[in-house]
Every structure is written in structure tokens, then in C-alpha cells.
Coordinates of N, CA and C in Angstrom, one line a residue:
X1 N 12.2 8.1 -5.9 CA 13.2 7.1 -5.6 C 12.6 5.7 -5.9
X2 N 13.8 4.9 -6.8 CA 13.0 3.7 -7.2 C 12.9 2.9 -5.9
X3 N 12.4 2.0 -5.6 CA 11.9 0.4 -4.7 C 12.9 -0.3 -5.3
X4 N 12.8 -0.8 -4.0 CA 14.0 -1.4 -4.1 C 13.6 -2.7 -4.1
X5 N 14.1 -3.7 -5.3 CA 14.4 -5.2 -6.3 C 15.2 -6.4 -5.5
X6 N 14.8 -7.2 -5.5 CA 15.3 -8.2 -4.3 C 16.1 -9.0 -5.7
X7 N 17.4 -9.1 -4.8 CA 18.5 -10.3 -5.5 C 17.8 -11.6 -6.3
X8 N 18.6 -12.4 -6.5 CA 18.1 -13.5 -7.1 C 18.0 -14.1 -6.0
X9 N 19.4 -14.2 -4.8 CA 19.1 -15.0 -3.8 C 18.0 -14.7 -2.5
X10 N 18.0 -13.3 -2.8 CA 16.6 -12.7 -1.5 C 15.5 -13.1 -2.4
X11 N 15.2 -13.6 -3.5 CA 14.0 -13.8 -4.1 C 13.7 -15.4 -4.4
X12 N 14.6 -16.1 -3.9 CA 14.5 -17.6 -3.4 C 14.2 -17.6 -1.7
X13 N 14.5 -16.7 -1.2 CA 13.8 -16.8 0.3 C 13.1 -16.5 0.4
X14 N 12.3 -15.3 -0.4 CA 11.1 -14.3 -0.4 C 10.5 -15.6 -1.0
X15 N 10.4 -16.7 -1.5 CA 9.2 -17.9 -2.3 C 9.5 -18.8 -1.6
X16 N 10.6 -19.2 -0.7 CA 10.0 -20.1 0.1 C 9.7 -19.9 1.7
X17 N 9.4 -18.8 1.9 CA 8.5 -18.2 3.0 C 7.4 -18.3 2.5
X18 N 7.2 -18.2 1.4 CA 5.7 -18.1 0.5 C 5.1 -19.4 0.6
X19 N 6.0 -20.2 -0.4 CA 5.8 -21.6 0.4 C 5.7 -22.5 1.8
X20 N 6.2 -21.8 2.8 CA 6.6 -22.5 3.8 C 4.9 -21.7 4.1
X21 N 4.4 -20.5 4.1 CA 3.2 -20.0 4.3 C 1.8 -20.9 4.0
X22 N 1.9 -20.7 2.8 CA 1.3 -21.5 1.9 C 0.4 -23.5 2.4
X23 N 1.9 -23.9 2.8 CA 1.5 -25.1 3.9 C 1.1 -25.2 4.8
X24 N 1.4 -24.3 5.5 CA 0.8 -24.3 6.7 C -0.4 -23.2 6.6
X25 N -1.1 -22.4 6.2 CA -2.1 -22.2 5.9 C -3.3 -23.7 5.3
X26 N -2.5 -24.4 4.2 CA -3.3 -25.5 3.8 C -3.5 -26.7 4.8
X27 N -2.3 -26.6 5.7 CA -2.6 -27.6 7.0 C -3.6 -27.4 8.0
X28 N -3.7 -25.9 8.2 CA -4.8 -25.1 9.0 C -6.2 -25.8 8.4
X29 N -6.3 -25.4 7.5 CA -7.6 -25.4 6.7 C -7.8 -26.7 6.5
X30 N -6.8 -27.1 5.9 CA -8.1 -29.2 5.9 C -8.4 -29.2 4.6
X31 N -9.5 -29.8 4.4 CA -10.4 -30.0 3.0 C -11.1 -28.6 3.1
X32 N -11.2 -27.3 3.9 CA -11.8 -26.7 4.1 C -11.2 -25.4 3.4
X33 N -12.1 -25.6 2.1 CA -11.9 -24.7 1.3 C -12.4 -22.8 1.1
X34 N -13.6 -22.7 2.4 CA -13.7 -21.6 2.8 C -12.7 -20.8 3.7
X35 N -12.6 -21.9 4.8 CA -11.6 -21.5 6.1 C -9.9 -20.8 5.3
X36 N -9.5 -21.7 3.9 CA -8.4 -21.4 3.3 C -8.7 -20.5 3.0
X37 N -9.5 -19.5 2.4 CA -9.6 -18.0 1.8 C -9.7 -17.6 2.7
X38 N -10.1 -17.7 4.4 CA -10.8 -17.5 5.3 C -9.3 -16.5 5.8
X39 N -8.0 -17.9 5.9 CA -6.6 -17.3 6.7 C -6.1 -16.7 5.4
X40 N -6.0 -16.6 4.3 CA -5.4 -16.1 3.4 C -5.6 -14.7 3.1
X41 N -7.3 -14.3 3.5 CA -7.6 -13.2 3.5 C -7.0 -12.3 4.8
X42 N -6.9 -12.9 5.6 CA -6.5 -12.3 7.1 C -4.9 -12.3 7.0
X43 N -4.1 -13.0 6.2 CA -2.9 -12.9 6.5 C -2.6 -11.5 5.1
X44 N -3.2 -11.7 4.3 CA -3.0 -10.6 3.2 C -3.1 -9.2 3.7
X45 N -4.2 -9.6 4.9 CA -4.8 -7.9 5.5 C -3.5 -7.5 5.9
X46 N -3.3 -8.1 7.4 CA -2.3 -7.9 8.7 C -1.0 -7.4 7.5
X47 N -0.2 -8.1 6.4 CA 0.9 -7.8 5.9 C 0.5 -6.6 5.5
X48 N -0.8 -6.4 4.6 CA -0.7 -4.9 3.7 C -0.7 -3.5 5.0
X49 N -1.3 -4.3 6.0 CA -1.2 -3.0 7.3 C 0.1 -3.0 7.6
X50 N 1.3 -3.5 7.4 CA 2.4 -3.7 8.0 C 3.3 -2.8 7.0
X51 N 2.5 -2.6 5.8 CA 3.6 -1.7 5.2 C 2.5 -0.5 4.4
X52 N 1.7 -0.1 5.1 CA 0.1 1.0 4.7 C 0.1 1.6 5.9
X53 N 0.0 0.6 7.0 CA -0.7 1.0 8.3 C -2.2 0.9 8.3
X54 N -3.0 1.1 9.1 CA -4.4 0.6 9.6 C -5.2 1.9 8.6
X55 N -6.4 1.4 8.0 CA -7.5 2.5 7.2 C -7.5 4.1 7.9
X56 N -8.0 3.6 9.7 CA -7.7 5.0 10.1 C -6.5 5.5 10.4
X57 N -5.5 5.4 10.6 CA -4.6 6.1 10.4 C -4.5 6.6 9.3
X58 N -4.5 6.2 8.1 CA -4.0 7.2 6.5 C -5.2 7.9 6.6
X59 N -6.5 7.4 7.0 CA -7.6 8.4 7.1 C -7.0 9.9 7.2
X60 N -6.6 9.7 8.8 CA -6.1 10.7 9.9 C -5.0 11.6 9.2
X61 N -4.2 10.9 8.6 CA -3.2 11.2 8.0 C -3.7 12.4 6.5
X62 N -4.5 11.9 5.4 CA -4.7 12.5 4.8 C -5.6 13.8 5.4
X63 N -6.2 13.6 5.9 CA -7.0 14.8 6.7 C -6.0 15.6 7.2
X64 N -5.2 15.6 7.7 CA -4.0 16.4 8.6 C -3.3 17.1 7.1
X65 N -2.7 16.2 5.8 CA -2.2 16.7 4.4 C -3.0 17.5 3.8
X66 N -4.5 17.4 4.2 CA -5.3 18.0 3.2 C -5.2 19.7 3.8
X67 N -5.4 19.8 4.9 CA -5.4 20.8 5.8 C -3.9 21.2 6.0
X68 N -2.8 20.9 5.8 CA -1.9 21.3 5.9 C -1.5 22.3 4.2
X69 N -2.0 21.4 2.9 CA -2.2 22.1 2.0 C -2.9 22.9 1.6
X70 N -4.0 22.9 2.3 CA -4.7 24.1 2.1 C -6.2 23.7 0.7
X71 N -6.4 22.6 0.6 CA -7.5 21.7 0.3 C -6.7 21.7 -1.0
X72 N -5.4 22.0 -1.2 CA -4.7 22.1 -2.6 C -4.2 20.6 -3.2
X73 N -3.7 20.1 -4.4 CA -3.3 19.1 -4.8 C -1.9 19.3 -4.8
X74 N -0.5 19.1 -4.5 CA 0.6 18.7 -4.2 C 1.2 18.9 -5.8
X75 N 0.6 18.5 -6.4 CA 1.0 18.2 -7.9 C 0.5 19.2 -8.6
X76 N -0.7 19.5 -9.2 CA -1.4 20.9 -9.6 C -1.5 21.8 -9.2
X77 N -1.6 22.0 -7.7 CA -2.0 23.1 -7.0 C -3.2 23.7 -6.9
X78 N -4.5 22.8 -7.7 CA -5.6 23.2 -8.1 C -6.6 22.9 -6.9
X79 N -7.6 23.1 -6.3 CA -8.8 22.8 -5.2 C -8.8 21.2 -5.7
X80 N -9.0 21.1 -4.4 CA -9.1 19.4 -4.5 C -9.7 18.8 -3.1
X81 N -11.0 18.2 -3.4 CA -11.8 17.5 -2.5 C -11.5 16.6 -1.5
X82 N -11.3 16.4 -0.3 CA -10.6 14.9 0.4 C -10.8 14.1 -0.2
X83 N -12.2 13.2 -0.7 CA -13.0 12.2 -1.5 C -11.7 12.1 -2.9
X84 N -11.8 11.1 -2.9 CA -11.0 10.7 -3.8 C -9.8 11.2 -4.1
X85 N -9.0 11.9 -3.1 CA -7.5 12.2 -3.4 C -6.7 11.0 -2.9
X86 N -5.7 11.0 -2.9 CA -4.7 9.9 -2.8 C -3.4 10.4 -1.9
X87 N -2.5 9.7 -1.3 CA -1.5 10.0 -0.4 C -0.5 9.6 -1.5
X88 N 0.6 10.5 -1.6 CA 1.7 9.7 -2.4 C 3.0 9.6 -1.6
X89 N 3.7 8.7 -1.9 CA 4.7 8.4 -1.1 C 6.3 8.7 -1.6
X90 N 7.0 9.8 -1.1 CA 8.0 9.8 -1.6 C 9.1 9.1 -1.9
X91 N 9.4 8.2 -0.7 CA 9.7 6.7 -0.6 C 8.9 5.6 -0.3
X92 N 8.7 4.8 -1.0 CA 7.7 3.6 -0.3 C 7.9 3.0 0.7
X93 N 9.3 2.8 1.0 CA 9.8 1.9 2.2 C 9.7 3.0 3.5
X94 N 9.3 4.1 3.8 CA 9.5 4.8 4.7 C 7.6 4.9 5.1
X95 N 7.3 4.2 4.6 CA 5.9 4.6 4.7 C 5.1 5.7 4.6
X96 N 3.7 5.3 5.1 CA 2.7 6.9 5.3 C 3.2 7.4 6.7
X97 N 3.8 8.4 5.8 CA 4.0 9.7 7.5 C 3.6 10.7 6.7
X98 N 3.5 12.2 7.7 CA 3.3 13.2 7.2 C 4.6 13.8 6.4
X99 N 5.7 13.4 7.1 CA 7.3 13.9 6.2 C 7.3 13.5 5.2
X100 N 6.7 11.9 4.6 CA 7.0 10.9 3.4 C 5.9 11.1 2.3
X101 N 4.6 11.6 2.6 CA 3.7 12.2 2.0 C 3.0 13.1 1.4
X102 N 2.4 13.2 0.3 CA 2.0 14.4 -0.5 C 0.4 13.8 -0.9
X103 N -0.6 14.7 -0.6 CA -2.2 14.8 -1.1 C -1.5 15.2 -2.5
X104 N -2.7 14.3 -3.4 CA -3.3 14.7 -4.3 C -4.2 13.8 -5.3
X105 N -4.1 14.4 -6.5 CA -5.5 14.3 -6.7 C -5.8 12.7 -7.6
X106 N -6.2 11.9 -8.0 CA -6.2 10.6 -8.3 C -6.0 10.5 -9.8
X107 N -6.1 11.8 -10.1 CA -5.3 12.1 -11.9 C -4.3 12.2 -11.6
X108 N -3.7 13.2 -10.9 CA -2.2 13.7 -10.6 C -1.4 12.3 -10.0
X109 N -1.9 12.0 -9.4 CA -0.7 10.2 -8.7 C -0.8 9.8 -10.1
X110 N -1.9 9.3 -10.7 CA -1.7 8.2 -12.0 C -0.6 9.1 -12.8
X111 N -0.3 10.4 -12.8 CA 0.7 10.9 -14.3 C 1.7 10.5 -13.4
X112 N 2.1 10.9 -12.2 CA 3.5 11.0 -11.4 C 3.6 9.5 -11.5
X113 N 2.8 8.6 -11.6 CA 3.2 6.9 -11.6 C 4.1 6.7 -13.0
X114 N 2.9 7.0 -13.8 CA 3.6 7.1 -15.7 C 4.7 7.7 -15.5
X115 N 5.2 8.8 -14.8 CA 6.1 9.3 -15.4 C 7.5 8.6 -14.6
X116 N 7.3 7.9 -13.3 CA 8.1 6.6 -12.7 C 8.1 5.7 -13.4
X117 N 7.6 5.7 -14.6 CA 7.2 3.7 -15.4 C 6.4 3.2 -14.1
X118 N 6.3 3.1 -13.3 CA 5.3 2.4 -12.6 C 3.9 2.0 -13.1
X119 N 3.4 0.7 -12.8 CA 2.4 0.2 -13.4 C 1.8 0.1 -12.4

């Protein structure tokens, strides 16, 4: 399922939220050019957890996929190590759950991306 593409006009709101961010982050910080990477780094985290969820959770999560498959790859079907497999998401906007996700292997996501056009 493709992701879904924000209008012209949802993509003038989505940049000045960016902006309105943006300022008040630089008002935080001051001449304080550490402190600015400091909230920028912290606000980048909290968002990407907002649509990933927290490290241990997908942990938890792939461990539950891995074992539910049977140490198999989703894509291949071939033995596949926890260490470096990947969660893939059937829909992106529904997140990591176990219903929305598929283990596999970090070759097999990169062809299923190619073969989405996804970059």
C-alpha cells in the first residue's frame, strides 16, 4: 500500500509547523549552538518514536515475529538469524504491530522496497 502524499495545502502546514518548531527551538537555545542540536536531537527522537514506537518494543516485537515464523524470512522462506533481520510494514501508517508486520531478512526488505520504487 502506497503512503500516503500530503496536498499542496497539508504541505504548507506541514512547513510551517516546521517553522513555527524551528523558532522556538532557536529561542530555547540562544547563541547556544550545542544546546540547538541538543533539542533538535530530542525532538527528532520523541517524533520518530511516535510513528516506530520505543527500541524495546520492535525489540519485543521482532522476537515474538521471529518465533512466530519459525526463525524463517517472510519473503524467502529461508533460515534467518534475529541479528540483522528487519520488520516490514504492511502499511506504514498502522505501525509496528504483530498484525502489520513481517520478519525478514535485510536483502529481502531492500528487493520488496525496489520493487515499491521506494528509495
Amino acid at each position: 500500500m502506497a503512503n500516503r502524499r500530503l496536498t499542496a495545502d497539508e504541505l504548507l502546514k506541514a512547513n510551517e509547523v516546521l517553522a513555527d518548531i524551528r523558532g522556538k527551538l532557536r529561542e530555547f537555545a540562544g547563541d547556544d549552538r550545542d544546546l540547538l542540536f541538543a533539542y533538535r536531537r530530542k525532538v527528532f527522537k520523541e517524533l520518530i518514536y511516535d510513528e516506530r514506537g520505543k527500541p524495546m518494543q520492535r525489540r519485543a516485537l521482532k522476537q515474538k515475529k521471529w518465533a512466530q515464523q519459525g526463525g524463517r524470512c517472510a519473503h524467502c522462506n529461508e533460515a534467518m538469524p534475529i541479528a540483522y533481520s528487519e520488520l516490514d510494514r504492511f502499511n506504514a501508517a498502522d505501525g509496528y504491530t504483530v498484525e502489520n508486520t513481517e520478519l525478514v531478512h535485510n536483502r529481502c526488505h531492500r528487493e520488496r522496497q525496489a520493487a515499491k520504487r521506494y528509495t
